[in-house]
CSV table of C-alpha atoms in Angstrom, one decimal:
chain,number,residue,atom,x,y,z
A,1,MET,CA,-7.0,17.0,-9.6
A,2,GLU,CA,-3.6,15.8,-10.7
A,3,LYS,CA,-2.7,12.2,-10.2
A,4,ILE,CA,1.0,11.2,-10.6
A,5,ALA,CA,1.5,7.5,-10.9
A,6,GLY,CA,0.0,6.5,-7.6
A,7,ILE,CA,1.1,9.6,-5.7
A,8,GLY,CA,-1.5,11.9,-4.3
A,9,GLY,CA,-1.3,15.7,-3.9
A,10,LYS,CA,-0.7,17.7,-0.8
A,11,ALA,CA,-3.7,18.3,1.5
A,12,HIS,CA,-4.3,20.2,4.8
A,13,LEU,CA,-5.7,18.4,7.8
A,14,TYR,CA,-8.4,19.9,10.0
A,15,THR,CA,-11.7,19.0,11.6
A,16,HIS,CA,-15.2,19.7,10.2
A,17,PRO,CA,-18.6,18.0,10.5
A,18,ALA,CA,-19.2,15.4,7.9
A,19,ALA,CA,-21.4,16.3,4.9
A,20,THR,CA,-24.1,14.0,3.7
A,21,ASP,CA,-23.8,12.3,0.3
A,22,GLU,CA,-26.3,14.7,-1.2
A,23,GLU,CA,-24.5,17.8,0.2
A,24,ALA,CA,-21.2,16.5,-1.0
A,25,GLU,CA,-22.5,15.9,-4.5
A,26,HIS,CA,-24.1,19.4,-4.5
A,27,ASP,CA,-20.8,21.0,-3.4
A,28,VAL,CA,-18.8,19.2,-6.1
A,29,TYR,CA,-21.0,20.0,-9.0
A,30,VAL,CA,-21.7,23.7,-8.3
A,31,HIS,CA,-18.7,24.8,-10.3
A,32,GLU,CA,-16.4,23.2,-12.8
A,33,GLU,CA,-13.7,23.0,-10.1
A,34,GLU,CA,-14.6,23.6,-6.5
A,35,GLU,CA,-13.2,22.8,-3.1
A,36,GLN,CA,-14.6,19.7,-1.6
A,37,ARG,CA,-14.3,18.7,2.1
A,38,ILE,CA,-13.6,15.1,2.6
A,39,GLY,CA,-14.1,13.4,5.9
A,40,LEU,CA,-12.0,10.9,7.8
A,41,ASN,CA,-13.8,9.3,10.7
A,42,ASP,CA,-12.1,9.8,14.1
A,43,ASP,CA,-13.3,9.2,17.6
A,44,ASP,CA,-13.3,12.9,18.3
A,45,GLY,CA,-14.9,14.1,15.1
A,46,GLU,CA,-14.3,14.0,11.4
A,47,TYR,CA,-10.9,14.6,9.9
A,48,VAL,CA,-11.2,16.1,6.5
A,49,LEU,CA,-9.0,16.7,3.6
A,50,GLU,CA,-9.1,20.0,1.6
A,51,VAL,CA,-8.6,19.1,-2.0
A,52,HIS,CA,-9.9,20.3,-5.4
A,53,HIS,CA,-11.8,18.1,-7.8
A,54,ASP,CA,-12.8,18.3,-11.4
A,55,LYS,CA,-16.4,17.3,-11.7
A,56,ARG,CA,-15.5,14.6,-14.2
A,57,HIS,CA,-13.3,12.9,-11.6
A,58,VAL,CA,-15.5,12.5,-8.6
A,59,SER,CA,-16.3,8.9,-8.2
A,60,SER,CA,-18.7,6.8,-6.1
A,61,ALA,CA,-17.7,4.0,-3.8
A,62,LYS,CA,-18.6,1.5,-6.4
A,63,SER,CA,-16.5,3.2,-9.0
A,64,ALA,CA,-13.6,3.4,-6.5
A,65,THR,CA,-13.9,-0.3,-5.8
A,66,PHE,CA,-13.8,-1.0,-9.6
A,67,ASN,CA,-10.7,1.1,-10.0
A,68,LEU,CA,-9.0,-0.6,-7.0
A,69,VAL,CA,-9.8,-4.1,-8.4
A,70,ASN,CA,-8.3,-3.0,-11.7
A,71,ASN,CA,-5.2,-1.7,-9.8
A,72,ILE,CA,-4.8,-5.0,-7.9
A,73,ILE,CA,-5.3,-7.7,-10.6
A,74,GLY,CA,-2.6,-7.8,-13.3
A,75,GLY,CA,0.0,-10.1,-14.8
A,76,GLY,CA,0.8,-11.6,-11.3
A,77,VAL,CA,-2.4,-13.7,-11.6
A,78,LEU,CA,-0.6,-15.9,-14.2
A,79,ALA,CA,2.0,-17.1,-11.7
A,80,LEU,CA,-0.4,-18.0,-8.9
A,81,PRO,CA,-0.9,-21.7,-10.1
A,82,PHE,CA,2.9,-22.1,-9.9
A,83,ALA,CA,2.8,-20.6,-6.4
A,84,LEU,CA,0.2,-23.2,-5.3
A,85,ARG,CA,2.3,-25.9,-6.9
A,86,SER,CA,5.3,-24.8,-4.8
A,87,SER,CA,3.4,-24.7,-1.5
A,88,GLY,CA,0.7,-27.3,-2.1
A,89,MET,CA,-3.0,-26.7,-2.8
A,90,ILE,CA,-4.2,-26.4,0.8
A,91,VAL,CA,-1.2,-24.5,2.2
A,92,GLY,CA,-1.1,-22.3,-0.9
A,93,SER,CA,-4.8,-21.4,-0.5
A,94,VAL,CA,-4.3,-20.6,3.2
A,95,LEU,CA,-1.2,-18.5,2.4
A,96,LEU,CA,-3.1,-16.6,-0.4
A,97,THR,CA,-6.0,-15.9,2.0
A,98,THR,CA,-3.5,-14.8,4.7
A,99,VAL,CA,-1.7,-12.5,2.4
A,100,GLY,CA,-5.0,-10.9,1.4
A,101,LEU,CA,-6.0,-10.3,5.0
A,102,LEU,CA,-2.6,-8.8,5.8
A,103,CYS,CA,-3.0,-6.6,2.8
A,104,VAL,CA,-6.3,-5.3,4.2
A,105,TYR,CA,-4.6,-4.7,7.6
A,106,SER,CA,-1.7,-2.9,6.1
A,107,CYS,CA,-4.1,-0.6,4.1
A,108,TYR,CA,-5.9,0.1,7.4
A,109,LEU,CA,-2.5,1.2,8.9
A,110,LEU,CA,-1.8,3.4,5.9
A,111,LEU,CA,-5.1,5.2,6.2
A,112,GLU,CA,-4.8,5.6,10.0
A,113,ALA,CA,-1.3,7.0,9.7
A,114,SER,CA,-2.4,9.4,7.0
A,115,LYS,CA,-4.5,11.3,9.6
A,116,TYR,CA,-1.4,12.7,11.1
A,117,VAL,CA,0.4,14.1,8.0
A,118,GLU,CA,-0.4,16.9,5.5
A,119,GLU,CA,0.8,15.1,2.4
A,120,LYS,CA,-1.7,12.3,1.7
A,121,SER,CA,0.4,9.9,-0.3
A,122,TYR,CA,2.7,6.9,0.3
A,123,THR,CA,5.7,9.0,-0.3
A,124,GLY,CA,4.3,11.7,2.0
A,125,LEU,CA,4.1,9.2,4.9
A,126,ALA,CA,7.6,8.1,4.2
A,127,ARG,CA,8.8,11.8,4.2
A,128,ALA,CA,7.0,12.4,7.5
A,129,VAL,CA,8.8,9.5,9.1
A,130,GLY,CA,12.2,9.6,7.5
A,131,GLY,CA,12.6,13.1,5.9
A,132,LYS,CA,13.9,13.4,2.4
A,133,GLY,CA,15.8,10.2,2.7
A,134,GLY,CA,12.6,8.3,3.6
A,135,ALA,CA,10.7,9.8,0.7
A,136,ILE,CA,13.5,8.8,-1.7
A,137,PHE,CA,13.6,5.3,-0.4
A,138,ALA,CA,9.8,5.0,-0.8
A,139,ASP,CA,10.0,6.3,-4.3
A,140,LEU,CA,12.8,3.8,-5.0
A,141,CYS,CA,10.8,0.9,-3.8
A,142,ASN,CA,7.8,2.0,-5.9
A,143,PHE,CA,10.1,2.3,-8.9
A,144,MET,CA,11.6,-1.1,-8.3
A,145,PHE,CA,8.2,-2.6,-8.1
A,146,LEU,CA,6.9,-0.9,-11.3
A,147,PHE,CA,10.1,-1.7,-13.2
A,148,GLY,CA,9.8,-5.4,-12.1
A,149,ALA,CA,6.2,-5.4,-13.1
A,150,LEU,CA,7.0,-4.0,-16.5
A,151,THR,CA,9.8,-6.6,-17.0
A,152,GLY,CA,7.4,-9.4,-16.0
A,153,TYR,CA,4.7,-8.1,-18.4
A,154,MET,CA,7.1,-8.1,-21.3
A,155,ILE,CA,7.9,-11.7,-20.5
A,156,VAL,CA,4.2,-12.4,-20.5
A,157,ILE,CA,3.9,-10.7,-23.9
A,158,GLY,CA,6.6,-12.9,-25.3
A,159,ASP,CA,5.0,-16.1,-23.9
A,160,VAL,CA,1.6,-15.1,-25.2
A,161,LEU,CA,2.5,-13.9,-28.7
A,162,LEU,CA,5.4,-16.1,-29.7
A,163,PRO,CA,3.3,-19.2,-30.6
A,164,PHE,CA,1.4,-17.1,-33.2
A,165,THR,CA,4.4,-15.5,-35.0
A,166,GLU,CA,5.9,-18.4,-36.8
A,167,TRP,CA,5.1,-16.7,-40.0
A,168,LEU,CA,7.9,-14.3,-39.3
A,169,GLY,CA,10.3,-17.0,-40.4
A,170,PRO,CA,14.0,-16.2,-39.5
A,171,LEU,CA,12.7,-13.4,-37.2
A,172,HIS,CA,10.5,-15.7,-35.2
A,173,HIS,CA,12.4,-15.1,-31.9
A,174,ARG,CA,11.4,-13.7,-28.5
A,175,TRP,CA,13.8,-10.8,-28.8
A,176,PHE,CA,12.2,-9.6,-32.0
A,177,VAL,CA,8.6,-10.1,-31.1
A,178,VAL,CA,8.9,-8.5,-27.7
A,179,GLY,CA,11.1,-5.7,-29.1
A,180,ILE,CA,8.4,-4.7,-31.7
A,181,ILE,CA,5.7,-4.7,-29.0
A,182,ALA,CA,7.9,-2.7,-26.6
A,183,THR,CA,8.7,-0.1,-29.3
A,184,VAL,CA,5.3,0.2,-31.0
A,185,ILE,CA,2.9,-0.2,-28.0
A,186,VAL,CA,4.6,-0.1,-24.6
A,187,LEU,CA,6.8,2.9,-25.1
A,188,PRO,CA,4.0,5.2,-26.5
A,189,LEU,CA,1.8,4.1,-23.6
A,190,CYS,CA,4.5,5.0,-21.1
A,191,LEU,CA,4.9,8.4,-22.7
A,192,LEU,CA,1.2,9.4,-22.3
A,193,ARG,CA,0.9,12.6,-20.3
A,194,LYS,CA,-2.2,11.7,-18.4
A,195,ILE,CA,-3.4,8.5,-16.6
A,196,GLY,CA,-6.9,9.5,-17.7
A,197,ALA,CA,-6.0,8.7,-21.3
A,198,LEU,CA,-6.4,5.0,-20.3
A,199,ALA,CA,-9.5,5.4,-18.2
A,200,TYR,CA,-11.9,3.9,-20.8
A,201,THR,CA,-9.7,0.8,-21.2
A,202,SER,CA,-10.0,-0.3,-17.6
A,203,LEU,CA,-13.5,-1.8,-18.2
A,204,ALA,CA,-12.1,-3.9,-21.1
A,205,ALA,CA,-9.2,-5.0,-18.9
A,206,LEU,CA,-11.5,-6.1,-16.1
A,207,ALA,CA,-13.7,-8.0,-18.6
A,208,CYS,CA,-10.5,-9.8,-19.8
A,209,ILE,CA,-9.7,-10.8,-16.2
A,210,VAL,CA,-13.2,-12.2,-15.7
A,211,TYR,CA,-12.8,-14.1,-19.0
A,212,LEU,CA,-9.4,-15.5,-17.9
A,213,VAL,CA,-10.9,-16.7,-14.5
A,214,PHE,CA,-13.7,-18.5,-16.2
A,215,LEU,CA,-11.5,-20.0,-18.9
A,216,VAL,CA,-9.0,-21.5,-16.3
A,217,ALA,CA,-11.9,-22.9,-14.2
A,218,PHE,CA,-13.7,-24.4,-17.3
A,219,ARG,CA,-10.5,-26.0,-18.7
A,220,SER,CA,-9.8,-27.5,-15.3
A,221,ILE,CA,-13.3,-29.0,-14.8
A,222,GLN,CA,-13.2,-30.2,-18.4
A,223,ASN,CA,-9.8,-31.9,-17.9
A,224,ILE,CA,-11.0,-33.6,-14.7
A,225,ALA,CA,-14.2,-34.8,-16.4
A,226,GLU,CA,-12.2,-36.3,-19.3
A,227,GLU,CA,-9.2,-37.9,-17.4
A,228,GLY,CA,-10.8,-38.5,-14.0
A,229,LEU,CA,-9.3,-37.9,-10.6
A,230,GLU,CA,-6.8,-40.8,-10.5
A,231,LYS,CA,-4.0,-38.8,-11.9
A,232,SER,CA,-4.8,-35.8,-9.7
A,233,GLU,CA,-4.8,-38.0,-6.6
A,234,ASP,CA,-1.4,-39.4,-7.5
A,235,GLU,CA,0.3,-36.1,-8.3
A,236,LEU,CA,-1.7,-33.6,-6.2
A,237,SER,CA,0.4,-31.9,-3.4
A,238,LEU,CA,-1.7,-30.6,-0.5
A,239,ALA,CA,1.1,-29.2,1.7
A,240,ASN,CA,4.7,-28.2,1.1
A,241,PHE,CA,6.5,-26.2,3.7
A,242,ALA,CA,9.9,-24.6,4.0
A,243,PRO,CA,11.7,-23.8,1.8
A,244,ASP,CA,8.9,-24.1,-0.9
A,245,ILE,CA,6.5,-21.6,0.7
A,246,PHE,CA,9.2,-18.9,0.4
A,247,ARG,CA,8.8,-19.2,-3.4
A,248,SER,CA,5.1,-18.8,-3.1
A,249,LEU,CA,4.8,-16.0,-0.6
A,250,PRO,CA,6.6,-13.3,-2.7
A,251,ILE,CA,4.5,-14.1,-5.8
A,252,MET,CA,1.3,-13.6,-3.7
A,253,SER,CA,2.7,-10.4,-2.2
A,254,PHE,CA,3.4,-9.1,-5.6
A,255,ALA,CA,-0.1,-9.9,-6.7
A,256,PHE,CA,-1.5,-7.9,-3.8
A,257,THR,CA,0.8,-4.8,-4.1
A,258,PHE,CA,-1.3,-1.7,-4.9
A,259,HIS,CA,-0.8,0.4,-1.8
A,260,PRO,CA,0.7,3.6,-3.3
A,261,ASN,CA,-2.5,3.8,-5.5
A,262,ILE,CA,-4.9,4.0,-2.5
A,263,PHE,CA,-4.5,7.7,-1.9
A,264,PRO,CA,-5.2,8.9,-5.5
A,265,ILE,CA,-8.3,6.7,-5.6
A,266,PHE,CA,-9.3,7.8,-2.1
A,267,SER,CA,-9.0,11.5,-3.1
A,268,GLU,CA,-11.3,11.1,-6.1
A,269,MET,CA,-14.1,9.6,-4.0
A,270,ARG,CA,-17.2,11.6,-3.2
A,271,ASN,CA,-17.3,12.1,0.6
A,272,PRO,CA,-14.6,9.5,1.2
A,273,THR,CA,-14.9,8.9,4.9
A,274,MET,CA,-12.6,6.3,6.6
A,275,SER,CA,-15.4,3.8,6.9
A,276,ARG,CA,-16.3,4.1,3.2
A,277,MET,CA,-12.7,3.7,2.1
A,278,ARG,CA,-12.3,0.6,4.4
A,279,ALA,CA,-15.4,-0.8,2.7
A,280,VAL,CA,-13.9,-0.2,-0.7
A,281,VAL,CA,-10.6,-1.9,0.3
A,282,HIS,CA,-12.5,-4.9,1.8
A,283,ALA,CA,-14.6,-5.3,-1.3
A,284,ALA,CA,-11.7,-4.9,-3.8
A,285,VAL,CA,-9.5,-7.3,-2.0
A,286,LEU,CA,-12.3,-9.8,-1.6
A,287,VAL,CA,-13.1,-9.8,-5.3
A,288,SER,CA,-9.4,-9.9,-6.3
A,289,GLY,CA,-8.7,-12.7,-3.8
A,290,LEU,CA,-11.6,-14.8,-5.1
A,291,ALA,CA,-10.3,-14.4,-8.7
A,292,TYR,CA,-6.8,-15.3,-7.5
A,293,LEU,CA,-8.0,-18.4,-5.7
A,294,ILE,CA,-10.0,-19.6,-8.7
A,295,VAL,CA,-7.1,-19.2,-11.1
A,296,GLY,CA,-4.5,-20.6,-8.6
A,297,VAL,CA,-6.5,-23.7,-7.6
A,298,PHE,CA,-8.0,-24.6,-10.9
A,299,GLY,CA,-4.8,-23.8,-12.8
A,300,TYR,CA,-2.8,-26.0,-10.5
A,301,LEU,CA,-5.4,-28.9,-10.6
A,302,THR,CA,-5.2,-28.9,-14.4
A,303,PHE,CA,-1.4,-29.4,-14.7
A,304,LEU,CA,-0.2,-30.4,-11.2
A,305,GLU,CA,3.5,-30.9,-11.2
A,306,GLU,CA,3.8,-29.7,-14.8
A,307,THR,CA,2.5,-26.2,-13.9
A,308,GLU,CA,4.8,-23.6,-15.2
A,309,GLY,CA,5.7,-20.1,-14.0
A,310,ASN,CA,3.3,-18.7,-16.5
A,311,ILE,CA,0.1,-20.8,-16.6
A,312,PHE,CA,-0.5,-19.9,-20.2
A,313,ASN,CA,2.6,-21.8,-21.2
A,314,ASN,CA,0.8,-25.0,-20.2
A,315,TYR,CA,-2.1,-24.4,-22.5
A,316,ASP,CA,-2.4,-25.3,-26.2
A,317,ASP,CA,-2.1,-22.6,-28.8
A,318,ASP,CA,-5.8,-22.8,-29.6
A,319,ILE,CA,-6.9,-20.3,-26.8
A,320,LEU,CA,-6.1,-17.3,-29.0
A,321,VAL,CA,-8.8,-15.1,-27.5
A,322,ALA,CA,-7.5,-15.7,-24.0
A,323,ARG,CA,-4.0,-14.9,-25.0
A,324,ILE,CA,-5.1,-11.6,-26.6
A,325,ALA,CA,-7.1,-10.9,-23.4
A,326,VAL,CA,-4.1,-11.4,-21.2
A,327,ASP,CA,-2.0,-9.1,-23.4
A,328,SER,CA,-4.7,-6.4,-23.0
A,329,ILE,CA,-4.4,-6.8,-19.2
A,330,VAL,CA,-0.7,-6.5,-19.0
A,331,LEU,CA,-0.6,-3.5,-21.4
A,332,GLU,CA,-2.7,-1.5,-18.9
A,333,VAL,CA,0.4,0.5,-18.0
A,334,SER,CA,0.0,3.7,-15.9
A,335,PRO,CA,1.6,6.8,-17.5
A,336,ASN,CA,2.8,9.7,-15.4
A,337,LYS,CA,1.1,13.0,-15.5
A,338,VAL,CA,3.8,15.4,-16.6
A,339,PRO,CA,3.6,19.1,-17.4
A,340,ASP,CA,5.2,18.6,-20.8
A,341,ILE,CA,6.9,16.0,-22.9
A,342,SER,CA,10.5,17.0,-23.0
A,343,ILE,CA,13.4,15.3,-24.7
A,344,ARG,CA,14.9,14.4,-21.3
A,345,TYR,CA,11.6,12.7,-20.3
A,346,ILE,CA,11.5,10.8,-23.6
A,347,VAL,CA,15.1,9.6,-23.2
A,348,ILE,CA,14.7,8.5,-19.6
A,349,THR,CA,11.4,6.6,-20.4
A,350,ALA,CA,13.0,5.0,-23.4
A,351,CYS,CA,16.0,3.8,-21.4
A,352,ILE,CA,13.7,2.3,-18.7
A,353,VAL,CA,11.6,0.5,-21.3
A,354,ALA,CA,14.8,-0.7,-23.1
A,355,LEU,CA,16.4,-2.0,-19.9
A,356,SER,CA,13.2,-3.8,-18.9
A,357,TYR,CA,13.1,-5.3,-22.4
A,358,LEU,CA,16.7,-6.6,-22.1
A,359,LEU,CA,16.0,-8.2,-18.7
A,360,SER,CA,12.9,-9.9,-20.1
A,361,ILE,CA,15.0,-11.5,-22.8
A,362,VAL,CA,17.8,-12.6,-20.4
A,363,ILE,CA,15.4,-13.9,-17.6
A,364,PRO,CA,12.2,-15.1,-19.4
A,365,ASP,CA,10.6,-16.5,-16.2
A,366,ILE,CA,7.8,-14.5,-14.6
A,367,SER,CA,7.8,-16.6,-11.5
A,368,PHE,CA,11.4,-15.6,-10.8
A,369,VAL,CA,10.9,-11.9,-11.7
A,370,PHE,CA,7.6,-11.6,-9.7
A,371,GLY,CA,9.1,-13.6,-6.9
A,372,ILE,CA,12.2,-11.4,-6.5
A,373,ILE,CA,10.2,-8.1,-6.9
A,374,GLY,CA,7.6,-9.4,-4.4
A,375,ALA,CA,10.2,-10.4,-1.9
A,376,THR,CA,12.0,-7.0,-2.0
A,377,ALA,CA,10.0,-4.0,-3.1
A,378,GLY,CA,6.6,-5.7,-2.7
A,379,ASN,CA,7.3,-6.8,0.9
A,380,LEU,CA,8.6,-3.3,1.8
A,381,ILE,CA,5.6,-1.6,0.3
A,382,VAL,CA,2.9,-3.9,1.6
A,383,TYR,CA,4.2,-4.9,5.1
A,384,THR,CA,7.2,-3.0,6.3
A,385,GLY,CA,6.2,0.5,5.2
A,386,PRO,CA,2.7,0.6,6.6
A,387,GLY,CA,3.9,-0.9,9.9
A,388,VAL,CA,6.7,1.6,10.3
A,389,PHE,CA,4.4,4.5,9.3
A,390,TYR,CA,1.8,3.7,11.8
A,391,MET,CA,4.3,3.1,14.6
A,392,LYS,CA,6.0,6.4,14.1
A,393,LEU,CA,3.0,8.7,13.2
A,394,ALA,CA,0.1,7.4,15.3
A,395,PRO,CA,0.0,8.7,18.9
A,396,GLY,CA,0.3,6.4,21.9
A,397,ARG,CA,3.0,4.2,23.4
A,398,TYR,CA,5.0,1.7,21.4
A,399,THR,CA,3.7,-1.0,23.7
A,400,SER,CA,0.1,-0.5,22.8
A,401,PRO,CA,-1.6,-3.5,21.1
A,402,ARG,CA,-2.1,-1.6,17.8
A,403,LYS,CA,1.6,-0.5,17.6
A,404,ILE,CA,2.8,-4.0,18.5
A,405,GLY,CA,0.7,-5.4,15.7
A,406,ALA,CA,2.2,-2.8,13.3
A,407,ALA,CA,5.7,-3.7,14.5
A,408,ILE,CA,5.1,-7.4,13.9
A,409,LEU,CA,3.8,-6.7,10.4
A,410,ALA,CA,6.9,-4.7,9.6
A,411,ALA,CA,9.3,-7.3,11.0
A,412,VAL,CA,7.5,-10.2,9.2
A,413,GLY,CA,7.8,-8.3,5.9
A,414,LEU,CA,11.6,-7.9,6.4
A,415,VAL,CA,12.3,-11.5,7.6
A,416,PHE,CA,10.2,-13.2,5.0
A,417,GLY,CA,11.6,-10.9,2.3
A,418,VAL,CA,15.2,-11.8,3.1
A,419,ILE,CA,14.5,-15.6,3.3
A,420,SER,CA,12.5,-15.5,0.1
A,421,VAL,CA,15.3,-13.8,-1.9
A,422,LEU,CA,17.8,-16.4,-0.6
A,423,VAL,CA,15.6,-19.3,-1.5
A,424,ILE,CA,14.6,-18.0,-4.9
A,425,SER,CA,18.2,-17.2,-5.8
A,426,ILE,CA,19.6,-20.6,-4.6
A,427,ASP,CA,16.9,-22.4,-6.6
A,428,GLU,CA,17.7,-20.4,-9.7
A,429,ILE,CA,21.4,-21.0,-9.4
A,430,LYS,CA,20.8,-24.8,-9.0
A,431,GLN,CA,18.7,-24.8,-12.2
A,432,LEU,CA,21.4,-23.0,-14.1
A,433,VAL,CA,24.1,-25.4,-12.8
A,434,ASP,CA,21.9,-28.4,-13.7
C-alpha cells in the first residue's frame, strides 16, 4: 500500500460484519497482496474500508502505537523546558496535559468525520468540506508545518554539533557545519523514494528519546542533590499567565502535531476498528505526554530562569552521546513516495532544503520557530481542522452537544493562534531592539 508523507489512499465506504483478529490475519496472509476489510465501529454496524495491503506492512495495535509515538515525539521536546519557564511549572504542566487531552479529542473528531467520506486522509476530509480549495489549504498547512519542523531541526543540528567542530578552525561556523549536514545527510534523506527506507531506524530513534528523557531527569536530580533546593525555591516560577502562556501553548501544540499521519498508520493496522484506533491514540499520546512532562519539568528545574529555547544549549559539552542521540532523532525525516526521481523533483526538494537551511542560519532559535509554526499551521491542523471537518461532515444539527464541542475546539485554535503569533512576534521585536 502506498503511503505519501502522511496522506492515505482512497477507500470506499460500506458496511460489513467485523472479522475476528484470526480471520483478518488469515485474509491478509493468503496472498502476497490481497484485499482486506477493515472495520470502523458504528452504532448501526461496522463501517469498513476497502484497501489493499502488502503482507509486510500489516501491523498490530502495538506496532501502530509504536509508530505513532515515533511520529509524535521529535525535536519539539527540546523546547518544552523553555515553555514551562514561560508559563511556570504548575501552569505549564497543566497546559501540557490539556493540550494532550485536546489532541486526543481532535483525533477522535478526525476518525469520526472520516466515516462520511471516501478518501481517508486529512486532505481528503478537507476536500470533502471545501472542495479543491480546501484540499490545497490543508496541504499548504501540512507543508508549512513540515517546513517549519525541518528548519527547527537544522537549528538543533547546529546547536548540537557546533561545540564539537572547533577543529575546523576558520570554518568553525554554524553556516558551514549545518550546510555540510544539510547537503550530505538531510537532502539525500529527503530524496528517498519510500518511507519504508527508514522503517528500521525508528526503533533507534525511540531508544534515543528514552535516553534523552532519562538523561534530563538524572541531571536534574543530580543538580538538586548537589546544590540543594534553596536556589530552586528562590527562582522557581509556578504560575505565569498572559501573555507568557501564549509563548508556551504553540510550542506544546507543535509537539503534539501528528494528525495527518493517523490515516496511513490506521490503514496499515490489522482489523483496525474505531475502538482499536482510539486505544492506539490514547496509548501513544499518554506515552508521549509523560515523556514531555519529564523533560519539561526536570529540564526547567535544572536551569530555572536560565533555561534556553533549546535545553541542550544549557548543558556542558561533555554529554556527547546525548547530543548524537538528539541528532539521530531530528534526522528521522519522512521522504515522499514518488513514482520516479526526476530532475524537477530533485530541484524542488533541493530548493526547499536550501531555504530551510537559510532560515535556520538567520533565525537560530527553535523556541521562536516552533512557536510560530505551532501557532499557525499547528493550531490549524490540530484544533481548527478537525473541528470544522466534524461539524460539516457528521450528521445532525449544529446545536448538538458534539458539534458545539467541535465548534469550540475550532474557534479556540483560531483565537489562541492569532494571539500567540502577536505575542511571539512582539517579544522577538523587543529582543532585537534591545
